[in-house]
Amino acid sequence: MATLASPRSAAGTGAALTVALALLVLLNYVDRGALAIAAPGLKTELALTATGFGIAVSAFAWIYAPAQLVVGWLSDRFCVYRLVAAGLALWALATTLTSFVGGLASLVVLRLALGIGEGVAFPAASKIIAAKVSSAHRGIANSTVASALYFGPALGIFAGGLIMVHLGWRAVFLIFGLATFVWLVPWLLVSRPHWRERGTSPEMVPLRRVAREKAVWAMGIGHFANTYAFFFLLAWLPLFLVKTRGLAVGDMTRLLTTVYLVQAVSALLLGWLSDRLVARGVDEGRLRKGMMAAGLSLTGIAVLGVGLAGDTAHIAFWLLFAGIASAANGSNVYAISQMFAGPRAAGSWVGIVNGIGNCSGIVGPILTGLIVDATGSYLNAFYIAGAVSLLGGLWWAFAIPAVRPMVLDDAAAT
């Protein structure tokens, strides 16, 4: 006979899993951003052009974006906790082996493997949060995970910068990859009690049923705008600051670490605030859509400011502005997805949204590399990133429909 967990026990389980997922995402972004951190040394040693470097950055998303559809589907049907463990092991291996690359071809192959492994993170996290966290704590749970989007680059840039200065760029990948392998042990310990949980036949929501929702495609387009500037800055800022603005690696490390820390703390504060406002009666759907629209619009202004800034002080100001402006964007995409899809279809919904959204990681890096090689300047790339964010703000304000749960009564029979 099944027993019901107490609310306090359920809340504790949700909190523990949320923290574990946040640490998982932190490592995800430490490893994903390692290429950008190592770029000043790697690009020179491997004799990569800006376009070649852009191809290496883009290769991650070639497989990551389409894999989101498959991972989302798997998350709704099989044990999501085991799926995360398998993905974690694969991306740790890919990161470790990147320390031995000898040219663009091997670098691209390992970036593809990294994309497959890291593809589990966000569909799986949304599936778990939708199932284990109450709606009253949806904002802080998603912002805790989303803050790892920024704590990860902060830690990665700080540690990676020190490693690169003292041990070289290859040691960055070796140390980061081995550290990710170590995290596999605590993840197994935290998730092991839930390994018998999986989708059961009556609860399955076919992917084609989710794909019939216009809102999921509208959100995917909105998420493309949301990720474009984020990936642009994540991939190209270290190279831009060192090679174009003349910052020493140590100065670049301190500046970007500070920016990402401010962004992470802002994400947590805005997640907490959004839950408080919802508790006081503010409509959650309107609030989260409004935060997305405002955040993207302000991010677009900030990105343009970074590109046009003429000295380090102004670059720092606009980077901090961008960090605060975009802090809530990472969490609200997934919170809104969970509101639309519910726990039964959250994995599939986020898979589609993330699959479309991360196509920016395919297009953006190669476009930026071509622009830099053709013009010798990053300015036009900043113009494009800023414009995409500004248009994204308008899209979230006017193109995303009212947030309400999709009807799933006929899902199993569809």
mmCIF file of C-alpha atoms in Angstrom:
data_model
loop_
_atom_site.group_PDB
_atom_site.id
_atom_site.type_symbol
_atom_site.label_atom_id
_atom_site.label_comp_id
_atom_site.label_asym_id
_atom_site.label_seq_id
_atom_site.Cartn_x
_atom_site.Cartn_y
_atom_site.Cartn_z
ATOM 1 C CA MET A 1 0.000 0.000 0.000
ATOM 2 C CA ALA A 2 1.399 3.385 -0.997
ATOM 3 C CA THR A 3 2.072 5.938 1.700
ATOM 4 C CA LEU A 4 1.902 9.673 1.347
ATOM 5 C CA ALA A 5 4.918 11.747 2.235
ATOM 6 C CA SER A 6 4.337 14.614 4.643
ATOM 7 C CA PRO A 7 4.448 18.130 3.180
ATOM 8 C CA ARG A 8 7.587 18.855 5.183
ATOM 9 C CA SER A 9 9.260 15.673 3.905
ATOM 10 C CA ALA A 10 8.254 16.454 0.326
ATOM 11 C CA ALA A 11 9.565 20.012 0.666
ATOM 12 C CA GLY A 12 12.866 18.691 2.019
ATOM 13 C CA THR A 13 13.181 16.262 -0.889
ATOM 14 C CA GLY A 14 12.464 19.040 -3.386
ATOM 15 C CA ALA A 15 15.003 21.345 -1.754
ATOM 16 C CA ALA A 16 17.733 18.678 -1.687
ATOM 17 C CA LEU A 17 17.181 17.787 -5.330
ATOM 18 C CA THR A 18 17.103 21.466 -6.322
ATOM 19 C CA VAL A 19 20.487 22.080 -4.686
ATOM 20 C CA ALA A 20 21.903 18.946 -6.328
ATOM 21 C CA LEU A 21 20.607 20.091 -9.718
ATOM 22 C CA ALA A 22 22.072 23.564 -9.193
ATOM 23 C CA LEU A 23 25.510 22.091 -8.533
ATOM 24 C CA LEU A 24 25.068 19.895 -11.590
ATOM 25 C CA VAL A 25 24.281 22.922 -13.778
ATOM 26 C CA LEU A 26 27.193 24.817 -12.226
ATOM 27 C CA LEU A 27 29.576 22.098 -13.420
ATOM 28 C CA ASN A 28 27.730 22.064 -16.749
ATOM 29 C CA TYR A 29 28.650 25.703 -17.326
ATOM 30 C CA VAL A 30 32.159 25.385 -15.900
ATOM 31 C CA ASP A 31 32.860 22.691 -18.501
ATOM 32 C CA ARG A 32 30.896 24.350 -21.311
ATOM 33 C CA GLY A 33 32.732 27.643 -20.805
ATOM 34 C CA ALA A 34 36.194 26.069 -20.569
ATOM 35 C CA LEU A 35 36.767 26.634 -24.286
ATOM 36 C CA ALA A 36 36.247 30.375 -23.931
ATOM 37 C CA ILE A 37 38.542 30.534 -20.905
ATOM 38 C CA ALA A 38 41.288 28.621 -22.706
ATOM 39 C CA ALA A 39 40.762 30.543 -25.958
ATOM 40 C CA PRO A 40 43.706 32.984 -25.737
ATOM 41 C CA GLY A 41 46.190 30.094 -25.468
ATOM 42 C CA LEU A 42 44.293 27.402 -27.375
ATOM 43 C CA LYS A 43 43.551 29.558 -30.415
ATOM 44 C CA THR A 44 47.231 30.457 -30.798
ATOM 45 C CA GLU A 45 48.650 26.958 -30.241
ATOM 46 C CA LEU A 46 46.160 25.256 -32.568
ATOM 47 C CA ALA A 47 46.486 28.097 -35.141
ATOM 48 C CA LEU A 48 42.733 28.692 -35.315
ATOM 49 C CA THR A 49 41.226 31.632 -37.182
ATOM 50 C CA ALA A 50 38.289 33.451 -35.598
ATOM 51 C CA THR A 51 36.011 31.464 -37.926
ATOM 52 C CA GLY A 52 37.683 28.205 -36.876
ATOM 53 C CA PHE A 53 37.223 29.081 -33.224
ATOM 54 C CA GLY A 54 33.595 29.962 -33.958
ATOM 55 C CA ILE A 55 33.088 26.540 -35.557
ATOM 56 C CA ALA A 56 34.528 24.855 -32.451
ATOM 57 C CA VAL A 57 32.176 26.831 -30.202
ATOM 58 C CA SER A 58 29.227 26.171 -32.502
ATOM 59 C CA ALA A 59 29.907 22.406 -32.710
ATOM 60 C CA PHE A 60 28.614 21.994 -29.168
ATOM 61 C CA ALA A 61 25.177 23.224 -30.221
ATOM 62 C CA TRP A 62 25.051 21.176 -33.456
ATOM 63 C CA ILE A 63 24.136 18.153 -31.366
ATOM 64 C CA TYR A 64 23.014 19.864 -28.136
ATOM 65 C CA ALA A 65 20.049 21.642 -29.735
ATOM 66 C CA PRO A 66 18.447 18.663 -31.542
ATOM 67 C CA ALA A 67 19.306 16.352 -28.620
ATOM 68 C CA GLN A 68 17.000 18.440 -26.421
ATOM 69 C CA LEU A 69 13.958 16.948 -28.162
ATOM 70 C CA VAL A 70 15.152 13.405 -27.511
ATOM 71 C CA VAL A 71 16.251 14.081 -23.932
ATOM 72 C CA GLY A 72 12.965 15.825 -23.129
ATOM 73 C CA TRP A 73 11.037 12.827 -24.442
ATOM 74 C CA LEU A 74 13.242 10.418 -22.475
ATOM 75 C CA SER A 75 12.851 12.502 -19.306
ATOM 76 C CA ASP A 76 9.072 12.086 -19.400
ATOM 77 C CA ARG A 77 9.244 8.319 -19.972
ATOM 78 C CA PHE A 78 12.211 6.843 -18.139
ATOM 79 C CA CYS A 79 14.128 7.369 -14.918
ATOM 80 C CA VAL A 80 15.311 10.945 -15.224
ATOM 81 C CA TYR A 81 17.838 10.504 -12.381
ATOM 82 C CA ARG A 82 19.714 7.736 -14.175
ATOM 83 C CA LEU A 83 19.589 9.776 -17.371
ATOM 84 C CA VAL A 84 21.341 12.652 -15.611
ATOM 85 C CA ALA A 85 24.070 10.321 -14.278
ATOM 86 C CA ALA A 86 24.772 8.966 -17.768
ATOM 87 C CA GLY A 87 24.934 12.454 -19.293
ATOM 88 C CA LEU A 88 27.189 13.685 -16.507
ATOM 89 C CA ALA A 89 29.664 10.859 -17.056
ATOM 90 C CA LEU A 90 29.766 11.480 -20.814
ATOM 91 C CA TRP A 91 30.377 15.204 -20.588
ATOM 92 C CA ALA A 92 33.053 14.727 -17.896
ATOM 93 C CA LEU A 93 34.878 12.351 -20.247
ATOM 94 C CA ALA A 94 34.588 14.767 -23.185
ATOM 95 C CA THR A 95 35.951 17.656 -21.101
ATOM 96 C CA THR A 96 38.875 15.579 -19.825
ATOM 97 C CA LEU A 97 39.854 14.359 -23.292
ATOM 98 C CA THR A 98 39.793 17.922 -24.689
ATOM 99 C CA SER A 99 43.079 18.477 -22.858
ATOM 100 C CA PHE A 100 44.708 16.193 -25.482
ATOM 101 C CA VAL A 101 43.339 17.730 -28.718
ATOM 102 C CA GLY A 102 45.768 18.438 -31.536
ATOM 103 C CA GLY A 103 43.646 20.447 -33.950
ATOM 104 C CA LEU A 104 40.222 21.668 -34.995
ATOM 105 C CA ALA A 105 38.882 18.244 -36.048
ATOM 106 C CA SER A 106 39.463 16.533 -32.695
ATOM 107 C CA LEU A 107 38.234 19.619 -30.871
ATOM 108 C CA VAL A 108 34.965 19.552 -32.836
ATOM 109 C CA VAL A 109 34.442 15.825 -32.152
ATOM 110 C CA LEU A 110 34.810 16.324 -28.405
ATOM 111 C CA ARG A 111 32.569 19.400 -28.440
ATOM 112 C CA LEU A 112 29.910 17.231 -30.088
ATOM 113 C CA ALA A 113 30.289 14.628 -27.318
ATOM 114 C CA LEU A 114 30.055 17.410 -24.731
ATOM 115 C CA GLY A 115 26.823 18.594 -26.346
ATOM 116 C CA ILE A 116 25.264 15.123 -26.093
ATOM 117 C CA GLY A 117 26.212 14.732 -22.438
ATOM 118 C CA GLU A 118 25.244 18.225 -21.288
ATOM 119 C CA GLY A 119 21.950 17.977 -23.171
ATOM 120 C CA VAL A 120 20.369 16.161 -20.227
ATOM 121 C CA ALA A 121 20.631 19.049 -17.768
ATOM 122 C CA PHE A 122 17.705 21.384 -18.382
ATOM 123 C CA PRO A 123 14.912 19.048 -19.547
ATOM 124 C CA ALA A 124 15.788 16.765 -16.623
ATOM 125 C CA ALA A 125 15.980 19.626 -14.123
ATOM 126 C CA SER A 126 12.600 20.994 -15.210
ATOM 127 C CA LYS A 127 11.071 17.522 -15.019
ATOM 128 C CA ILE A 128 12.336 17.040 -11.462
ATOM 129 C CA ILE A 129 11.358 20.530 -10.255
ATOM 130 C CA ALA A 130 7.886 20.257 -11.772
ATOM 131 C CA ALA A 131 7.393 16.932 -9.967
ATOM 132 C CA LYS A 132 9.061 17.672 -6.618
ATOM 133 C CA VAL A 133 8.672 21.418 -5.957
ATOM 134 C CA SER A 134 5.374 23.152 -5.167
ATOM 135 C CA SER A 135 4.207 26.112 -7.245
ATOM 136 C CA ALA A 136 4.692 28.378 -4.201
ATOM 137 C CA HIS A 137 8.446 27.797 -4.441
ATOM 138 C CA ARG A 138 8.722 27.608 -8.233
ATOM 139 C CA GLY A 139 10.532 30.933 -8.560
ATOM 140 C CA ILE A 140 13.259 30.296 -6.005
ATOM 141 C CA ALA A 141 13.752 26.684 -7.156
ATOM 142 C CA ASN A 142 14.248 27.678 -10.792
ATOM 143 C CA SER A 143 16.349 30.695 -9.884
ATOM 144 C CA THR A 144 18.575 28.498 -7.702
ATOM 145 C CA VAL A 145 19.242 26.272 -10.690
ATOM 146 C CA ALA A 146 19.497 29.259 -13.043
ATOM 147 C CA SER A 147 21.944 31.040 -10.733
ATOM 148 C CA ALA A 148 24.310 28.162 -11.483
ATOM 149 C CA LEU A 149 24.291 29.429 -15.096
ATOM 150 C CA TYR A 150 26.251 32.365 -13.698
ATOM 151 C CA PHE A 151 28.072 30.832 -10.712
ATOM 152 C CA GLY A 152 29.446 28.261 -13.178
ATOM 153 C CA PRO A 153 31.155 30.799 -15.465
ATOM 154 C CA ALA A 154 32.273 32.783 -12.386
ATOM 155 C CA LEU A 155 33.972 29.745 -10.892
ATOM 156 C CA GLY A 156 35.196 28.563 -14.286
ATOM 157 C CA ILE A 157 36.743 31.879 -15.241
ATOM 158 C CA PHE A 158 38.327 32.412 -11.820
ATOM 159 C CA ALA A 159 39.764 28.897 -11.513
ATOM 160 C CA GLY A 160 40.423 28.528 -15.237
ATOM 161 C CA GLY A 161 42.269 31.821 -15.421
ATOM 162 C CA LEU A 162 44.561 30.801 -12.561
ATOM 163 C CA ILE A 163 45.120 27.347 -14.037
ATOM 164 C CA MET A 164 45.896 28.756 -17.480
ATOM 165 C CA VAL A 165 48.402 31.282 -16.120
ATOM 166 C CA HIS A 166 50.298 28.675 -14.074
ATOM 167 C CA LEU A 167 49.742 25.362 -15.901
ATOM 168 C CA GLY A 168 48.577 26.215 -19.435
ATOM 169 C CA TRP A 169 45.284 25.859 -21.263
ATOM 170 C CA ARG A 170 45.322 22.056 -21.506
ATOM 171 C CA ALA A 171 45.279 21.738 -17.714
ATOM 172 C CA VAL A 172 42.004 23.710 -17.648
ATOM 173 C CA PHE A 173 40.145 20.903 -19.415
ATOM 174 C CA LEU A 174 41.924 18.130 -17.521
ATOM 175 C CA ILE A 175 41.185 19.541 -14.059
ATOM 176 C CA PHE A 176 37.612 20.582 -14.888
ATOM 177 C CA GLY A 177 36.818 17.174 -16.393
ATOM 178 C CA LEU A 178 38.183 15.236 -13.435
ATOM 179 C CA ALA A 179 36.286 17.469 -10.997
ATOM 180 C CA THR A 180 33.055 16.677 -12.868
ATOM 181 C CA PHE A 181 33.748 12.947 -12.554
ATOM 182 C CA VAL A 182 34.066 13.412 -8.786
ATOM 183 C CA TRP A 183 30.624 15.084 -8.616
ATOM 184 C CA LEU A 184 29.086 11.927 -10.084
ATOM 185 C CA VAL A 185 29.427 10.261 -6.650
ATOM 186 C CA PRO A 186 27.278 12.729 -4.638
ATOM 187 C CA TRP A 187 24.716 12.868 -7.461
ATOM 188 C CA LEU A 188 24.310 9.100 -7.276
ATOM 189 C CA LEU A 189 23.898 9.288 -3.493
ATOM 190 C CA VAL A 190 21.238 12.033 -3.649
ATOM 191 C CA SER A 191 19.304 10.575 -6.576
ATOM 192 C CA ARG A 192 19.532 6.844 -5.763
ATOM 193 C CA PRO A 193 16.308 6.769 -3.642
ATOM 194 C CA HIS A 194 14.357 7.990 -6.713
ATOM 195 C CA TRP A 195 15.670 5.520 -9.277
ATOM 196 C CA ARG A 196 12.439 3.537 -9.337
ATOM 197 C CA GLU A 197 10.494 6.636 -10.390
ATOM 198 C CA ARG A 198 9.668 6.864 -14.075
ATOM 199 C CA GLY A 199 6.775 7.704 -16.368
ATOM 200 C CA THR A 200 4.000 5.123 -16.274
ATOM 201 C CA SER A 201 1.865 4.324 -19.296
ATOM 202 C CA PRO A 202 -1.342 6.175 -18.273
ATOM 203 C CA GLU A 203 0.649 9.337 -17.513
ATOM 204 C CA MET A 204 2.690 9.535 -20.676
ATOM 205 C CA VAL A 205 2.148 12.604 -22.822
ATOM 206 C CA PRO A 206 3.129 12.004 -26.464
ATOM 207 C CA LEU A 207 5.679 14.438 -27.832
ATOM 208 C CA ARG A 208 3.388 15.157 -30.773
ATOM 209 C CA ARG A 209 0.714 16.299 -28.294
ATOM 210 C CA VAL A 210 3.109 18.818 -26.763
ATOM 211 C CA ALA A 211 4.260 19.898 -30.232
ATOM 212 C CA ARG A 212 0.671 20.867 -31.152
ATOM 213 C CA GLU A 213 0.804 23.710 -28.635
ATOM 214 C CA LYS A 214 1.530 27.039 -30.321
ATOM 215 C CA ALA A 215 2.923 28.379 -27.059
ATOM 216 C CA VAL A 216 5.820 25.923 -27.027
ATOM 217 C CA TRP A 217 7.026 27.141 -30.444
ATOM 218 C CA ALA A 218 6.532 30.783 -29.483
ATOM 219 C CA MET A 219 8.594 30.167 -26.349
ATOM 220 C CA GLY A 220 11.283 28.453 -28.413
ATOM 221 C CA ILE A 221 11.668 31.550 -30.594
ATOM 222 C CA GLY A 222 11.715 33.735 -27.485
ATOM 223 C CA HIS A 223 14.363 31.503 -25.945
ATOM 224 C CA PHE A 224 16.520 31.844 -29.087
ATOM 225 C CA ALA A 225 16.597 35.583 -28.411
ATOM 226 C CA ASN A 226 17.259 34.892 -24.745
ATOM 227 C CA THR A 227 20.304 32.687 -25.371
ATOM 228 C CA TYR A 228 21.888 34.548 -28.288
ATOM 229 C CA ALA A 229 23.561 37.323 -26.284
ATOM 230 C CA PHE A 230 24.300 35.019 -23.350
ATOM 231 C CA PHE A 231 26.226 32.551 -25.516
ATOM 232 C CA PHE A 232 27.869 35.375 -27.450
ATOM 233 C CA LEU A 233 29.280 36.892 -24.265
ATOM 234 C CA LEU A 234 30.107 33.519 -22.701
ATOM 235 C CA ALA A 235 32.111 32.376 -25.735
ATOM 236 C CA TRP A 236 33.741 35.564 -26.973
ATOM 237 C CA LEU A 237 34.222 37.934 -24.018
ATOM 238 C CA PRO A 238 37.544 36.501 -22.750
ATOM 239 C CA LEU A 239 39.037 36.652 -26.247
ATOM 240 C CA PHE A 240 37.557 40.113 -26.917
ATOM 241 C CA LEU A 241 38.855 41.569 -23.653
ATOM 242 C CA VAL A 242 42.358 40.077 -23.952
ATOM 243 C CA LYS A 243 43.003 40.416 -27.678
ATOM 244 C CA THR A 244 40.999 43.535 -28.564
ATOM 245 C CA ARG A 245 40.851 45.586 -25.361
ATOM 246 C CA GLY A 246 44.329 44.571 -24.186
ATOM 247 C CA LEU A 247 43.412 43.288 -20.717
ATOM 248 C CA ALA A 248 45.863 40.929 -19.040
ATOM 249 C CA VAL A 249 44.482 37.428 -18.398
ATOM 250 C CA GLY A 250 44.435 38.151 -14.660
ATOM 251 C CA ASP A 251 42.476 41.390 -15.107
ATOM 252 C CA MET A 252 40.012 39.674 -17.454
ATOM 253 C CA THR A 253 39.562 36.885 -14.922
ATOM 254 C CA ARG A 254 38.773 39.271 -12.058
ATOM 255 C CA LEU A 255 36.365 41.369 -14.122
ATOM 256 C CA LEU A 256 34.318 38.506 -15.534
ATOM 257 C CA THR A 257 34.276 36.606 -12.241
ATOM 258 C CA THR A 258 32.788 39.673 -10.551
ATOM 259 C CA VAL A 259 30.190 40.127 -13.294
ATOM 260 C CA TYR A 260 28.996 36.520 -13.127
ATOM 261 C CA LEU A 261 28.865 36.570 -9.320
ATOM 262 C CA VAL A 262 26.686 39.682 -9.386
ATOM 263 C CA GLN A 263 24.484 38.028 -12.007
ATOM 264 C CA ALA A 264 24.117 34.867 -9.901
ATOM 265 C CA VAL A 265 23.185 36.732 -6.715
ATOM 266 C CA SER A 266 20.724 38.877 -8.676
ATOM 267 C CA ALA A 267 19.079 35.731 -10.065
ATOM 268 C CA LEU A 268 18.527 34.355 -6.561
ATOM 269 C CA LEU A 269 17.124 37.656 -5.272
ATOM 270 C CA LEU A 270 14.754 38.046 -8.223
ATOM 271 C CA GLY A 271 13.584 34.441 -7.859
ATOM 272 C CA TRP A 272 12.826 35.008 -4.184
ATOM 273 C CA LEU A 273 11.075 38.306 -4.978
ATOM 274 C CA SER A 274 8.928 36.730 -7.697
ATOM 275 C CA ASP A 275 7.661 34.089 -5.258
ATOM 276 C CA ARG A 276 6.808 36.796 -2.711
ATOM 277 C CA LEU A 277 4.890 38.810 -5.305
ATOM 278 C CA VAL A 278 2.962 35.729 -6.446
ATOM 279 C CA ALA A 279 2.117 34.934 -2.800
ATOM 280 C CA ARG A 280 0.659 38.434 -2.490
ATOM 281 C CA GLY A 281 -1.677 37.874 -5.419
ATOM 282 C CA VAL A 282 0.272 39.033 -8.478
ATOM 283 C CA ASP A 283 -0.611 36.933 -11.533
ATOM 284 C CA GLU A 284 2.347 34.572 -11.948
ATOM 285 C CA GLY A 285 2.144 34.200 -15.717
ATOM 286 C CA ARG A 286 2.044 37.947 -16.363
ATOM 287 C CA LEU A 287 4.804 38.566 -13.847
ATOM 288 C CA ARG A 288 7.221 36.053 -15.350
ATOM 289 C CA LYS A 289 6.484 37.106 -18.941
ATOM 290 C CA GLY A 290 6.996 40.736 -17.936
ATOM 291 C CA MET A 291 10.307 39.926 -16.294
ATOM 292 C CA MET A 292 11.447 38.181 -19.481
ATOM 293 C CA ALA A 293 10.436 41.122 -21.679
ATOM 294 C CA ALA A 294 12.089 43.708 -19.450
ATOM 295 C CA GLY A 295 15.203 41.624 -18.896
ATOM 296 C CA LEU A 296 15.832 41.016 -22.586
ATOM 297 C CA SER A 297 15.208 44.637 -23.526
ATOM 298 C CA LEU A 298 17.668 45.918 -20.922
ATOM 299 C CA THR A 299 20.174 43.215 -21.886
ATOM 300 C CA GLY A 300 20.087 44.437 -25.483
ATOM 301 C CA ILE A 301 20.951 47.974 -24.362
ATOM 302 C CA ALA A 302 23.762 46.672 -22.153
ATOM 303 C CA VAL A 303 25.316 44.524 -24.908
ATOM 304 C CA LEU A 304 25.411 47.533 -27.206
ATOM 305 C CA GLY A 305 27.020 49.486 -24.379
ATOM 306 C CA VAL A 306 29.790 46.888 -23.991
ATOM 307 C CA GLY A 307 30.549 46.929 -27.700
ATOM 308 C CA LEU A 308 30.748 50.723 -27.841
ATOM 309 C CA ALA A 309 32.621 51.232 -24.554
ATOM 310 C CA GLY A 310 36.064 52.732 -25.027
ATOM 311 C CA ASP A 311 37.758 51.911 -21.730
ATOM 312 C CA THR A 312 37.769 49.225 -19.039
ATOM 313 C CA ALA A 313 35.642 51.190 -16.575
ATOM 314 C CA HIS A 314 32.789 51.590 -19.050
ATOM 315 C CA ILE A 315 33.079 47.959 -20.160
ATOM 316 C CA ALA A 316 32.793 46.896 -16.509
ATOM 317 C CA PHE A 317 29.735 49.111 -15.979
ATOM 318 C CA TRP A 318 27.864 47.739 -18.984
ATOM 319 C CA LEU A 319 28.809 44.153 -18.189
ATOM 320 C CA LEU A 320 27.447 44.532 -14.659
ATOM 321 C CA PHE A 321 24.315 46.166 -16.100
ATOM 322 C CA ALA A 322 23.914 43.213 -18.463
ATOM 323 C CA GLY A 323 24.402 40.749 -15.631
ATOM 324 C CA ILE A 324 21.682 42.278 -13.471
ATOM 325 C CA ALA A 325 19.304 42.854 -16.401
ATOM 326 C CA SER A 326 19.484 39.252 -17.613
ATOM 327 C CA ALA A 327 19.626 37.588 -14.196
ATOM 328 C CA ALA A 328 16.012 36.410 -14.146
ATOM 329 C CA ASN A 329 15.868 35.288 -17.772
ATOM 330 C CA GLY A 330 17.359 31.866 -17.171
ATOM 331 C CA SER A 331 14.908 30.921 -14.434
ATOM 332 C CA ASN A 332 11.687 32.313 -15.870
ATOM 333 C CA VAL A 333 11.947 30.405 -19.162
ATOM 334 C CA TYR A 334 11.794 27.158 -17.214
ATOM 335 C CA ALA A 335 9.245 28.367 -14.662
ATOM 336 C CA ILE A 336 6.882 29.408 -17.468
ATOM 337 C CA SER A 337 7.485 26.077 -19.226
ATOM 338 C CA GLN A 338 6.549 24.200 -16.054
ATOM 339 C CA MET A 339 3.382 26.299 -15.741
ATOM 340 C CA PHE A 340 2.335 25.443 -19.293
ATOM 341 C CA ALA A 341 3.307 21.757 -19.223
ATOM 342 C CA GLY A 342 2.905 20.555 -15.641
ATOM 343 C CA PRO A 343 4.916 17.638 -14.229
ATOM 344 C CA ARG A 344 3.694 15.122 -16.826
ATOM 345 C CA ALA A 345 5.035 16.961 -19.864
ATOM 346 C CA ALA A 346 7.685 19.337 -18.479
ATOM 347 C CA GLY A 347 10.583 17.346 -19.949
ATOM 348 C CA SER A 348 9.146 17.290 -23.463
ATOM 349 C CA TRP A 349 8.093 20.954 -23.316
ATOM 350 C CA VAL A 350 11.520 22.137 -22.188
ATOM 351 C CA GLY A 351 13.127 19.834 -24.757
ATOM 352 C CA ILE A 352 11.330 21.643 -27.578
ATOM 353 C CA VAL A 353 11.908 25.120 -26.113
ATOM 354 C CA ASN A 354 15.585 24.430 -25.447
ATOM 355 C CA GLY A 355 16.043 22.738 -28.806
ATOM 356 C CA ILE A 356 14.849 25.823 -30.671
ATOM 357 C CA GLY A 357 16.443 28.272 -28.266
ATOM 358 C CA ASN A 358 19.900 26.748 -28.427
ATOM 359 C CA CYS A 359 20.025 27.016 -32.200
ATOM 360 C CA SER A 360 21.503 30.418 -31.386
ATOM 361 C CA GLY A 361 24.574 28.477 -30.289
ATOM 362 C CA ILE A 362 24.844 27.075 -33.829
ATOM 363 C CA VAL A 363 24.342 30.316 -35.708
ATOM 364 C CA GLY A 364 25.875 32.907 -33.417
ATOM 365 C CA PRO A 365 29.475 31.679 -32.943
ATOM 366 C CA ILE A 366 30.077 31.031 -36.645
ATOM 367 C CA LEU A 367 28.490 34.364 -37.607
ATOM 368 C CA THR A 368 30.655 36.165 -35.056
ATOM 369 C CA GLY A 369 33.805 34.435 -36.323
ATOM 370 C CA LEU A 370 33.023 35.373 -39.928
ATOM 371 C CA ILE A 371 32.370 38.990 -38.921
ATOM 372 C CA VAL A 372 35.636 39.258 -36.965
ATOM 373 C CA ASP A 373 37.692 37.674 -39.760
ATOM 374 C CA ALA A 374 36.049 39.885 -42.408
ATOM 375 C CA THR A 375 36.171 43.206 -40.560
ATOM 376 C CA GLY A 376 38.876 42.784 -37.931
ATOM 377 C CA SER A 377 36.372 44.108 -35.382
ATOM 378 C CA TYR A 378 33.768 42.751 -32.964
ATOM 379 C CA LEU A 379 31.516 45.817 -33.245
ATOM 380 C CA ASN A 380 29.027 44.439 -35.788
ATOM 381 C CA ALA A 381 28.764 41.233 -33.754
ATOM 382 C CA PHE A 382 27.802 43.324 -30.714
ATOM 383 C CA TYR A 383 25.223 45.189 -32.816
ATOM 384 C CA ILE A 384 23.614 41.906 -33.874
ATOM 385 C CA ALA A 385 23.574 40.457 -30.341
ATOM 386 C CA GLY A 386 22.050 43.644 -28.953
ATOM 387 C CA ALA A 387 19.398 43.782 -31.684
ATOM 388 C CA VAL A 388 18.395 40.135 -31.146
ATOM 389 C CA SER A 389 17.910 40.828 -27.422
ATOM 390 C CA LEU A 390 15.833 43.961 -28.057
ATOM 391 C CA LEU A 391 13.607 42.124 -30.530
ATOM 392 C CA GLY A 392 13.352 39.284 -28.035
ATOM 393 C CA GLY A 393 12.007 41.675 -25.424
ATOM 394 C CA LEU A 394 9.218 42.667 -27.790
ATOM 395 C CA TRP A 395 8.537 39.021 -28.628
ATOM 396 C CA TRP A 396 8.099 38.024 -24.975
ATOM 397 C CA ALA A 397 5.850 41.029 -24.383
ATOM 398 C CA PHE A 398 3.484 40.502 -27.325
ATOM 399 C CA ALA A 399 3.923 37.066 -28.959
ATOM 400 C CA ILE A 400 3.867 34.686 -25.980
ATOM 401 C CA PRO A 401 0.242 33.730 -25.158
ATOM 402 C CA ALA A 402 -1.299 33.938 -21.711
ATOM 403 C CA VAL A 403 0.238 31.327 -19.438
ATOM 404 C CA ARG A 404 -2.202 28.551 -18.574
ATOM 405 C CA PRO A 405 -1.755 24.764 -18.243
ATOM 406 C CA MET A 406 -2.317 22.873 -21.472
ATOM 407 C CA VAL A 407 -5.211 20.431 -21.450
ATOM 408 C CA LEU A 408 -3.956 16.860 -21.198
ATOM 409 C CA ASP A 409 -7.203 14.905 -20.761
ATOM 410 C CA ASP A 410 -6.791 13.320 -24.182
ATOM 411 C CA ALA A 411 -3.012 13.042 -24.080
ATOM 412 C CA ALA A 412 -2.728 9.342 -23.412
ATOM 413 C CA ALA A 413 -5.161 8.517 -26.159
ATOM 414 C CA THR A 414 -3.670 10.861 -28.752
#
